[in-house]
mmCIF file of N, CA and C in Angstrom:
data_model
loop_
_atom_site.group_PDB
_atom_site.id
_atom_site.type_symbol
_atom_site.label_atom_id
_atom_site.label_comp_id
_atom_site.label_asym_id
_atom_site.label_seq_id
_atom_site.Cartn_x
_atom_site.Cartn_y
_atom_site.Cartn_z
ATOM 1 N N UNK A 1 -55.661 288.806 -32.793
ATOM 2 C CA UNK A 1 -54.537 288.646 -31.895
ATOM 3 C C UNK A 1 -54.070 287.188 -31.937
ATOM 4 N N UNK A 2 -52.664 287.335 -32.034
ATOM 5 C CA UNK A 2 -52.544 285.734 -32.261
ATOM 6 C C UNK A 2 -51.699 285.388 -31.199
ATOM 7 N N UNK A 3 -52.174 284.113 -30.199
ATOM 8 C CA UNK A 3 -52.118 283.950 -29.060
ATOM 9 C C UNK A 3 -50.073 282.741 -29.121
ATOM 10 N N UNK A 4 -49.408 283.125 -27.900
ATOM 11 C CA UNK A 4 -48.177 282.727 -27.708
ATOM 12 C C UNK A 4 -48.418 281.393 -27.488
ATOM 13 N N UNK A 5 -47.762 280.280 -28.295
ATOM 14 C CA UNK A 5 -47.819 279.143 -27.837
ATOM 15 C C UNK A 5 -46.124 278.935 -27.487
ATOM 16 N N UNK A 6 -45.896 278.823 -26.177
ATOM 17 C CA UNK A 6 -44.797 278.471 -25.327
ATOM 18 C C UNK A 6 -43.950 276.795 -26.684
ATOM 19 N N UNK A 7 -43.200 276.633 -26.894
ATOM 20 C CA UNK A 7 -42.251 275.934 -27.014
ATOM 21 C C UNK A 7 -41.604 275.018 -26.087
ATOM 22 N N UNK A 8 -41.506 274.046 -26.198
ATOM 23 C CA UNK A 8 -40.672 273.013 -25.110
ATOM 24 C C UNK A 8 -39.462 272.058 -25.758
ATOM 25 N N UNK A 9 -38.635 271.945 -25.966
ATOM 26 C CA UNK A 9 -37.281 270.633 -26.802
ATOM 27 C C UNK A 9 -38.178 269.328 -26.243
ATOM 28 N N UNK A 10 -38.174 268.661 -27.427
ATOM 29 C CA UNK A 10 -38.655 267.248 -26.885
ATOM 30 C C UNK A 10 -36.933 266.480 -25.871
ATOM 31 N N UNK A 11 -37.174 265.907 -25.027
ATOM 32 C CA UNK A 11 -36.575 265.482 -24.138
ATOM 33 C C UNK A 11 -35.880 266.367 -23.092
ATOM 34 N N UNK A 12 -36.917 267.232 -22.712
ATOM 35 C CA UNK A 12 -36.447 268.439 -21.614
ATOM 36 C C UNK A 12 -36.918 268.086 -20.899
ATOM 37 N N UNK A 13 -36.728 268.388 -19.494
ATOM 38 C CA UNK A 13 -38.011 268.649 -18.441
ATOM 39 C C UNK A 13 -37.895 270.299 -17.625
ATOM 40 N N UNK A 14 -39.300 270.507 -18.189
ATOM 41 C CA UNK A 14 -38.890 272.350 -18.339
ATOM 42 C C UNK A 14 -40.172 272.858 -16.925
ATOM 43 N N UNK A 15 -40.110 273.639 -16.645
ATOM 44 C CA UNK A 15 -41.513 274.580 -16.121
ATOM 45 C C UNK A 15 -42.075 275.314 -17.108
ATOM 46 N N UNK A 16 -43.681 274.775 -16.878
ATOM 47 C CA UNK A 16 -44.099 276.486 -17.700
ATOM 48 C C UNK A 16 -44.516 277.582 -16.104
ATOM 49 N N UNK A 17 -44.428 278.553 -16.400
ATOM 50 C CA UNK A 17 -44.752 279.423 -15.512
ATOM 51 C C UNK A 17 -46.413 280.148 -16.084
ATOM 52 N N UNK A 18 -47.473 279.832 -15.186
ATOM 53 C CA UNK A 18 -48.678 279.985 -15.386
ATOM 54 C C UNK A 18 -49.009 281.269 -14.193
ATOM 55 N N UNK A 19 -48.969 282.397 -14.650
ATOM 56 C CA UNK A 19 -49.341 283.722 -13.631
ATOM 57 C C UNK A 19 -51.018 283.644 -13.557
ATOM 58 N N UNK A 20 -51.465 283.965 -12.347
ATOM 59 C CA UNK A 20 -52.663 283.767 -11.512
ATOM 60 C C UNK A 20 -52.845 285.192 -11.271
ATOM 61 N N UNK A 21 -53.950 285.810 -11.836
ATOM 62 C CA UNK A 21 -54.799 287.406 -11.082
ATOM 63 C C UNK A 21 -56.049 286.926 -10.625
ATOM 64 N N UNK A 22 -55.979 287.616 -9.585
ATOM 65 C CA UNK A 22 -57.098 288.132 -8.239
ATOM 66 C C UNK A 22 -57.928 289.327 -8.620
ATOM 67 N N UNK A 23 -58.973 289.557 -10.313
ATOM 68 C CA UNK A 23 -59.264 290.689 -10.174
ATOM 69 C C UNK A 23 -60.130 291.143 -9.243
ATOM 70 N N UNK A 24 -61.146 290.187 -7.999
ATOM 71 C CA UNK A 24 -61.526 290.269 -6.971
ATOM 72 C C UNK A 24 -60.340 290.389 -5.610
ATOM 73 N N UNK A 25 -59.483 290.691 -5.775
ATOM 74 C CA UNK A 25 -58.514 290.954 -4.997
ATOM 75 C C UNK A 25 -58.524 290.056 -3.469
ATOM 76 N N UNK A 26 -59.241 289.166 -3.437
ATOM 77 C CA UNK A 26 -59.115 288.443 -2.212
ATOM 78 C C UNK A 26 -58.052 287.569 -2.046
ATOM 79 N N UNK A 27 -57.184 286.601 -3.087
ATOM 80 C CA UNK A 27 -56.801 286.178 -3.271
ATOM 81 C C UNK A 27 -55.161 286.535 -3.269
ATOM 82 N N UNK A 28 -54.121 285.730 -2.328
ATOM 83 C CA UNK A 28 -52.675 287.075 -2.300
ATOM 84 C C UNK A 28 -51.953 285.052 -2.463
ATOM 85 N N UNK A 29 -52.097 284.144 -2.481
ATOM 86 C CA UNK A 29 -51.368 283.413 -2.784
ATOM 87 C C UNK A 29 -51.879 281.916 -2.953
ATOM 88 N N UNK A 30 -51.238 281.212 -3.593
ATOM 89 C CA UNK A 30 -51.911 280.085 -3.805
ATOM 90 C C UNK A 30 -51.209 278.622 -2.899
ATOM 91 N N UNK A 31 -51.701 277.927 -2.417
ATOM 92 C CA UNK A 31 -51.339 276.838 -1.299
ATOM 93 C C UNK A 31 -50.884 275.738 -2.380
ATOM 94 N N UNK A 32 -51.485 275.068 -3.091
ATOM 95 C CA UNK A 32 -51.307 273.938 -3.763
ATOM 96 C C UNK A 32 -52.527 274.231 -5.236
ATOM 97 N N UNK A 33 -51.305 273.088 -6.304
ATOM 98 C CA UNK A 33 -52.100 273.521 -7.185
ATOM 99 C C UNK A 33 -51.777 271.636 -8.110
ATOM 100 N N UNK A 34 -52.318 271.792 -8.854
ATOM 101 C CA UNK A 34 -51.968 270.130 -9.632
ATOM 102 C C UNK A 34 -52.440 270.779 -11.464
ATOM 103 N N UNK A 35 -52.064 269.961 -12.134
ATOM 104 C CA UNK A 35 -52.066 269.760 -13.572
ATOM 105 C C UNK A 35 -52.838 268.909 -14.002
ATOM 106 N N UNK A 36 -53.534 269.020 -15.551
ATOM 107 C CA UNK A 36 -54.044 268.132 -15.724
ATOM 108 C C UNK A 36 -53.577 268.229 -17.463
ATOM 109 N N UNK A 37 -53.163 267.233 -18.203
ATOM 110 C CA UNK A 37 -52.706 267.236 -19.274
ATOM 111 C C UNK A 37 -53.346 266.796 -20.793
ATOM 112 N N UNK A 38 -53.614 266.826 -21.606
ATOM 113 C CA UNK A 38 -54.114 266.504 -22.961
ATOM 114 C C UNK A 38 -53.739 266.677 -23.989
ATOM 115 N N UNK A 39 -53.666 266.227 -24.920
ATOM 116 C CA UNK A 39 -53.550 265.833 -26.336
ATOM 117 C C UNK A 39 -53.971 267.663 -26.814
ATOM 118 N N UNK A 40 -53.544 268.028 -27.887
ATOM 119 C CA UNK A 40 -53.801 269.656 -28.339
ATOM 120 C C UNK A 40 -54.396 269.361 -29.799
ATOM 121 N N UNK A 41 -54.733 268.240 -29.586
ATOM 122 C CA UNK A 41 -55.908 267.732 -31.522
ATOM 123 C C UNK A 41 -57.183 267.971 -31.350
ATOM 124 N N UNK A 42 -57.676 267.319 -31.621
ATOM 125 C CA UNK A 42 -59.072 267.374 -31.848
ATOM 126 C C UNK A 42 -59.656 266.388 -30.813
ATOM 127 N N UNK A 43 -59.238 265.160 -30.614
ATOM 128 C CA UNK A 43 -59.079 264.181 -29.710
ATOM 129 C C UNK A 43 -59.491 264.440 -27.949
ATOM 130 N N UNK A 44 -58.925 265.610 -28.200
ATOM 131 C CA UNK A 44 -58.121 266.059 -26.532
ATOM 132 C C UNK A 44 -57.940 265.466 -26.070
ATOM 133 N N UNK A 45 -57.253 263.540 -25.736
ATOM 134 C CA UNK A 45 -57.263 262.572 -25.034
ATOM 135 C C UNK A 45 -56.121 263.224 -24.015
ATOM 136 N N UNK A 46 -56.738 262.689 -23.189
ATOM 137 C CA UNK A 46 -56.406 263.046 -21.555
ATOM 138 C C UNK A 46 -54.548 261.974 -21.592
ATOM 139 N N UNK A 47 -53.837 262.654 -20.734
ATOM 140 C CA UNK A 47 -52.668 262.327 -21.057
ATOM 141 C C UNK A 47 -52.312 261.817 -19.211
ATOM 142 N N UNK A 48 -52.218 263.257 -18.747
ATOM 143 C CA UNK A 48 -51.597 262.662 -17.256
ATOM 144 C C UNK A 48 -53.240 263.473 -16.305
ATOM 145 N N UNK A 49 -53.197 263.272 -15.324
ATOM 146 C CA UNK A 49 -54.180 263.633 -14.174
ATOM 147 C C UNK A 49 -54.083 264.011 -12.790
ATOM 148 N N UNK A 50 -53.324 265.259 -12.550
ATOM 149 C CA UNK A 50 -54.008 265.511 -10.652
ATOM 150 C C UNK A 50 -52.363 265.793 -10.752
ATOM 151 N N UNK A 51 -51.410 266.124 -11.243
ATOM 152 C CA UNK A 51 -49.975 265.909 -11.129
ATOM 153 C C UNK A 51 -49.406 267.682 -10.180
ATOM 154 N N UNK A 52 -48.902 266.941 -9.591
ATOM 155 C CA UNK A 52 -48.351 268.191 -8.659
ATOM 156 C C UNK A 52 -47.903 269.307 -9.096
ATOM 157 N N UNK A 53 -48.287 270.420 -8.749
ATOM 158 C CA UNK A 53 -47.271 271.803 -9.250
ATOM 159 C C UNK A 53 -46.498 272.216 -7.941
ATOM 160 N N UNK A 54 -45.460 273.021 -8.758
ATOM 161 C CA UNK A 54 -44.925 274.021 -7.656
ATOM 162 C C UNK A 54 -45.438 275.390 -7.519
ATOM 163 N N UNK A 55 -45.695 275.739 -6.676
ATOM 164 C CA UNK A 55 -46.007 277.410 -6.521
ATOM 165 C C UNK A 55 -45.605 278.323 -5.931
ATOM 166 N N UNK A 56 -45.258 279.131 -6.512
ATOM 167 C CA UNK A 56 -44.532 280.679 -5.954
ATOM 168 C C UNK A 56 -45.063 281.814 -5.827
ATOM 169 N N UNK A 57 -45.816 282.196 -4.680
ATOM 170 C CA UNK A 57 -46.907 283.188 -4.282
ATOM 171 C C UNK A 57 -47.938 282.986 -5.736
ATOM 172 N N UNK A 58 -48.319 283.916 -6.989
ATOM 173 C CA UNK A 58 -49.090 283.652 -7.574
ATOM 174 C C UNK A 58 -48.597 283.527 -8.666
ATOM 175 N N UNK A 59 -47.759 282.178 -8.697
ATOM 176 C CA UNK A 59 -47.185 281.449 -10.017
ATOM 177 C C UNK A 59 -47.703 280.024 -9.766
ATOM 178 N N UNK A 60 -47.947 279.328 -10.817
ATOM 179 C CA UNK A 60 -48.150 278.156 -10.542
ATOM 180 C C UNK A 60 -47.120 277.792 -11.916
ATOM 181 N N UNK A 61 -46.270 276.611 -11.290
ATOM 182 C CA UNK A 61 -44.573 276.074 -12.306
ATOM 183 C C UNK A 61 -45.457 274.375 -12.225
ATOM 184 N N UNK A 62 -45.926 274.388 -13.717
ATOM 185 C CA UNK A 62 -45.696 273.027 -13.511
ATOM 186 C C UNK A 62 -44.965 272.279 -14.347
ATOM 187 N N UNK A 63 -44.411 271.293 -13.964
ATOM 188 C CA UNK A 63 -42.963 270.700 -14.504
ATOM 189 C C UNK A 63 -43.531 269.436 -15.542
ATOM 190 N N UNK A 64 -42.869 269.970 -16.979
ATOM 191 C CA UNK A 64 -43.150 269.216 -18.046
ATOM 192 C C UNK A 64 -42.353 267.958 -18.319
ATOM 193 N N UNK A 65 -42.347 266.785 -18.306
ATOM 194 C CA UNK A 65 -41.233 265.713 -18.663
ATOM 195 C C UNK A 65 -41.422 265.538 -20.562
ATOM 196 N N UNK A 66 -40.466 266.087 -21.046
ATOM 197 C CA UNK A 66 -41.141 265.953 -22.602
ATOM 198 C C UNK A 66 -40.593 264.637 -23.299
ATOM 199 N N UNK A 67 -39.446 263.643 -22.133
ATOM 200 C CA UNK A 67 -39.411 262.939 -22.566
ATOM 201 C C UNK A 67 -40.215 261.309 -23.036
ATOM 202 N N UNK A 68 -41.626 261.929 -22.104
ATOM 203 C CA UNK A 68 -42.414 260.918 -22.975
ATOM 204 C C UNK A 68 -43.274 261.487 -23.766
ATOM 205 N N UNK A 69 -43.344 262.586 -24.163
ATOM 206 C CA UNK A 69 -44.435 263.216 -24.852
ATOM 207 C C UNK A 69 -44.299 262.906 -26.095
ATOM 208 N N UNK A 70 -45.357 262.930 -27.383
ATOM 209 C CA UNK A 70 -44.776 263.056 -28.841
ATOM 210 C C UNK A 70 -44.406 264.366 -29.027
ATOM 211 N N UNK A 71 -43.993 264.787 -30.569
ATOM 212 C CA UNK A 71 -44.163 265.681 -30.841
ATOM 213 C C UNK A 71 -45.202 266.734 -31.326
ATOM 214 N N UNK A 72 -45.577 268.109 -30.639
ATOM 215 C CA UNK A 72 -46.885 268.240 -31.588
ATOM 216 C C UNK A 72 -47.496 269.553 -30.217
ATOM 217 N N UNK A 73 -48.865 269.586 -30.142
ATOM 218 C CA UNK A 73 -49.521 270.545 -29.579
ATOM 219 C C UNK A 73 -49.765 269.619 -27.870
ATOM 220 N N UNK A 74 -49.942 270.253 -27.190
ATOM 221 C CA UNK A 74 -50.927 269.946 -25.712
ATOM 222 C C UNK A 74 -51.423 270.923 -24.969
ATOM 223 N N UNK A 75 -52.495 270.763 -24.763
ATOM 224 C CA UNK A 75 -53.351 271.435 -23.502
ATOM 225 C C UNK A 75 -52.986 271.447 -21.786
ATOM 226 N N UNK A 76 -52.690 272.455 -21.166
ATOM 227 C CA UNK A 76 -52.223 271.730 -19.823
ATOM 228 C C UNK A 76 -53.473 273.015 -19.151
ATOM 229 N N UNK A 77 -54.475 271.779 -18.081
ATOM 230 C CA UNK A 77 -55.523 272.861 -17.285
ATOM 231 C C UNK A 77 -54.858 272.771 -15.683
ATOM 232 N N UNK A 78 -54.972 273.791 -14.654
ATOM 233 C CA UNK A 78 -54.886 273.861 -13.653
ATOM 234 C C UNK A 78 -55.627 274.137 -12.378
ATOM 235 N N UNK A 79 -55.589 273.580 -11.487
ATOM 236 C CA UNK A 79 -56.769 273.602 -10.722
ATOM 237 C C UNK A 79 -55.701 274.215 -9.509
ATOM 238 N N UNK A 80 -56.574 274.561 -8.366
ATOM 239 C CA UNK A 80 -56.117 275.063 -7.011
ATOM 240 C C UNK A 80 -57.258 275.378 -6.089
ATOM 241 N N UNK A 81 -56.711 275.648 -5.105
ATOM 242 C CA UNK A 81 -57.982 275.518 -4.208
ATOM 243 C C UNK A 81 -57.930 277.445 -3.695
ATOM 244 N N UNK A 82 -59.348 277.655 -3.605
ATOM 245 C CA UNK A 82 -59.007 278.994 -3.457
ATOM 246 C C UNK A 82 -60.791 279.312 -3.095
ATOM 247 N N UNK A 83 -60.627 278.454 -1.139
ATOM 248 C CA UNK A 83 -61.954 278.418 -0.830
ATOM 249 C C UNK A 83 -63.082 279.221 -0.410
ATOM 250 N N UNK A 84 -64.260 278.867 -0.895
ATOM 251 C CA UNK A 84 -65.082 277.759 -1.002
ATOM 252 C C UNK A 84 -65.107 276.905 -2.184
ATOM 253 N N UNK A 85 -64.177 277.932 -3.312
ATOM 254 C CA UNK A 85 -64.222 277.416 -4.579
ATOM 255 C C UNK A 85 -62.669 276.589 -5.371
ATOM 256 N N UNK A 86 -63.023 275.994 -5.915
ATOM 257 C CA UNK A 86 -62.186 275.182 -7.053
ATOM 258 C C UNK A 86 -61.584 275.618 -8.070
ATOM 259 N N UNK A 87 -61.370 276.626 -8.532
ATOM 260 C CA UNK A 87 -60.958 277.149 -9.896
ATOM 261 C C UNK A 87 -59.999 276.529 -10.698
ATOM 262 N N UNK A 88 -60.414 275.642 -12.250
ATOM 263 C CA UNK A 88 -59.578 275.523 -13.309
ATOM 264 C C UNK A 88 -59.474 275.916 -14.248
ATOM 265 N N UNK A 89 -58.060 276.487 -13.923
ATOM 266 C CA UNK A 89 -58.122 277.534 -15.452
ATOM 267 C C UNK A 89 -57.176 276.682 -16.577
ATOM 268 N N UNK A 90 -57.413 277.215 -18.204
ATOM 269 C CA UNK A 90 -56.802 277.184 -18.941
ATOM 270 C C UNK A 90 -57.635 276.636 -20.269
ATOM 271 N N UNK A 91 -57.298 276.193 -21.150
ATOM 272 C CA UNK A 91 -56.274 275.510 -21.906
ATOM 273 C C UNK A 91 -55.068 276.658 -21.854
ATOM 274 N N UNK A 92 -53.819 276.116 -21.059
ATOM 275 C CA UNK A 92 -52.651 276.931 -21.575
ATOM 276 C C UNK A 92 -51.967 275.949 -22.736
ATOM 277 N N UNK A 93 -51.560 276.516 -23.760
ATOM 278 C CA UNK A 93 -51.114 276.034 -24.709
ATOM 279 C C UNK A 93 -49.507 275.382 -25.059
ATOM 280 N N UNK A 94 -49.139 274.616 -25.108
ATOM 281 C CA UNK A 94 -47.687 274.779 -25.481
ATOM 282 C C UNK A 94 -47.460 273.567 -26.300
ATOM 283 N N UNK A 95 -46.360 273.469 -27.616
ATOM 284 C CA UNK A 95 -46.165 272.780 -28.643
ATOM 285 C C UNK A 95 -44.378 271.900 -27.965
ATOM 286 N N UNK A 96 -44.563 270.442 -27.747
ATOM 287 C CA UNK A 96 -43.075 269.983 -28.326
ATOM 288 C C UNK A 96 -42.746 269.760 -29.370
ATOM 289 N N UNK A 97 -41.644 270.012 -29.671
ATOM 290 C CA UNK A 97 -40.698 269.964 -30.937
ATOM 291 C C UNK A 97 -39.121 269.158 -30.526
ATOM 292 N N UNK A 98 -39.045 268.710 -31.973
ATOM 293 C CA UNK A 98 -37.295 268.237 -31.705
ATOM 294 C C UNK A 98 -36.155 269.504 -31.500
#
């Protein structure tokens, strides 16, 4: 299976939309959520840290600025609070391009 890597225009500032399941069903919405960003090489050097998302019941939008990014692959992980626990999910994937 070969997995969707989302697309972004270098000098956009886009949302990715990251959908959230509850297969323990406790879970009906998310309060706050933040980003955490990296390099998509081998490297994984850490890029940005703790950066705010928006959220829409169980979407988490977090807003890409691609105008400082290079061109190429990145990792974006997400955290939220969903207590007693912490959950970060991802590598979600997405590539800028010109």
């Amino acid at each position: 299976m070969v997995e969707k890597v989302e697309k972004l225009a270098k000098g956009t500032v886009e949302f990715l939309v990251i959908p959230v399941t509850d297969t323990m069903g406790n879970l009906t919405s998310i309060g706050a959520a933040t980003y955490d960003l990296y390099t998509g090489d081998d490297a994984a050097t850490e890029i940005l840290s703790g950066i705010s998302c928006v959220v829409d019941g169980m979407k988490i939008l977090p807003l890409i600025d691609t105008t400082t990014l290079d061109e190429g692959p990145y990792d974006l992980f997400v955290t939220f609070s969903a207590s007693p626990e912490t959950p970060r999910l991802g590598p979600f994937r997405f590539r800028v391009d010109d």
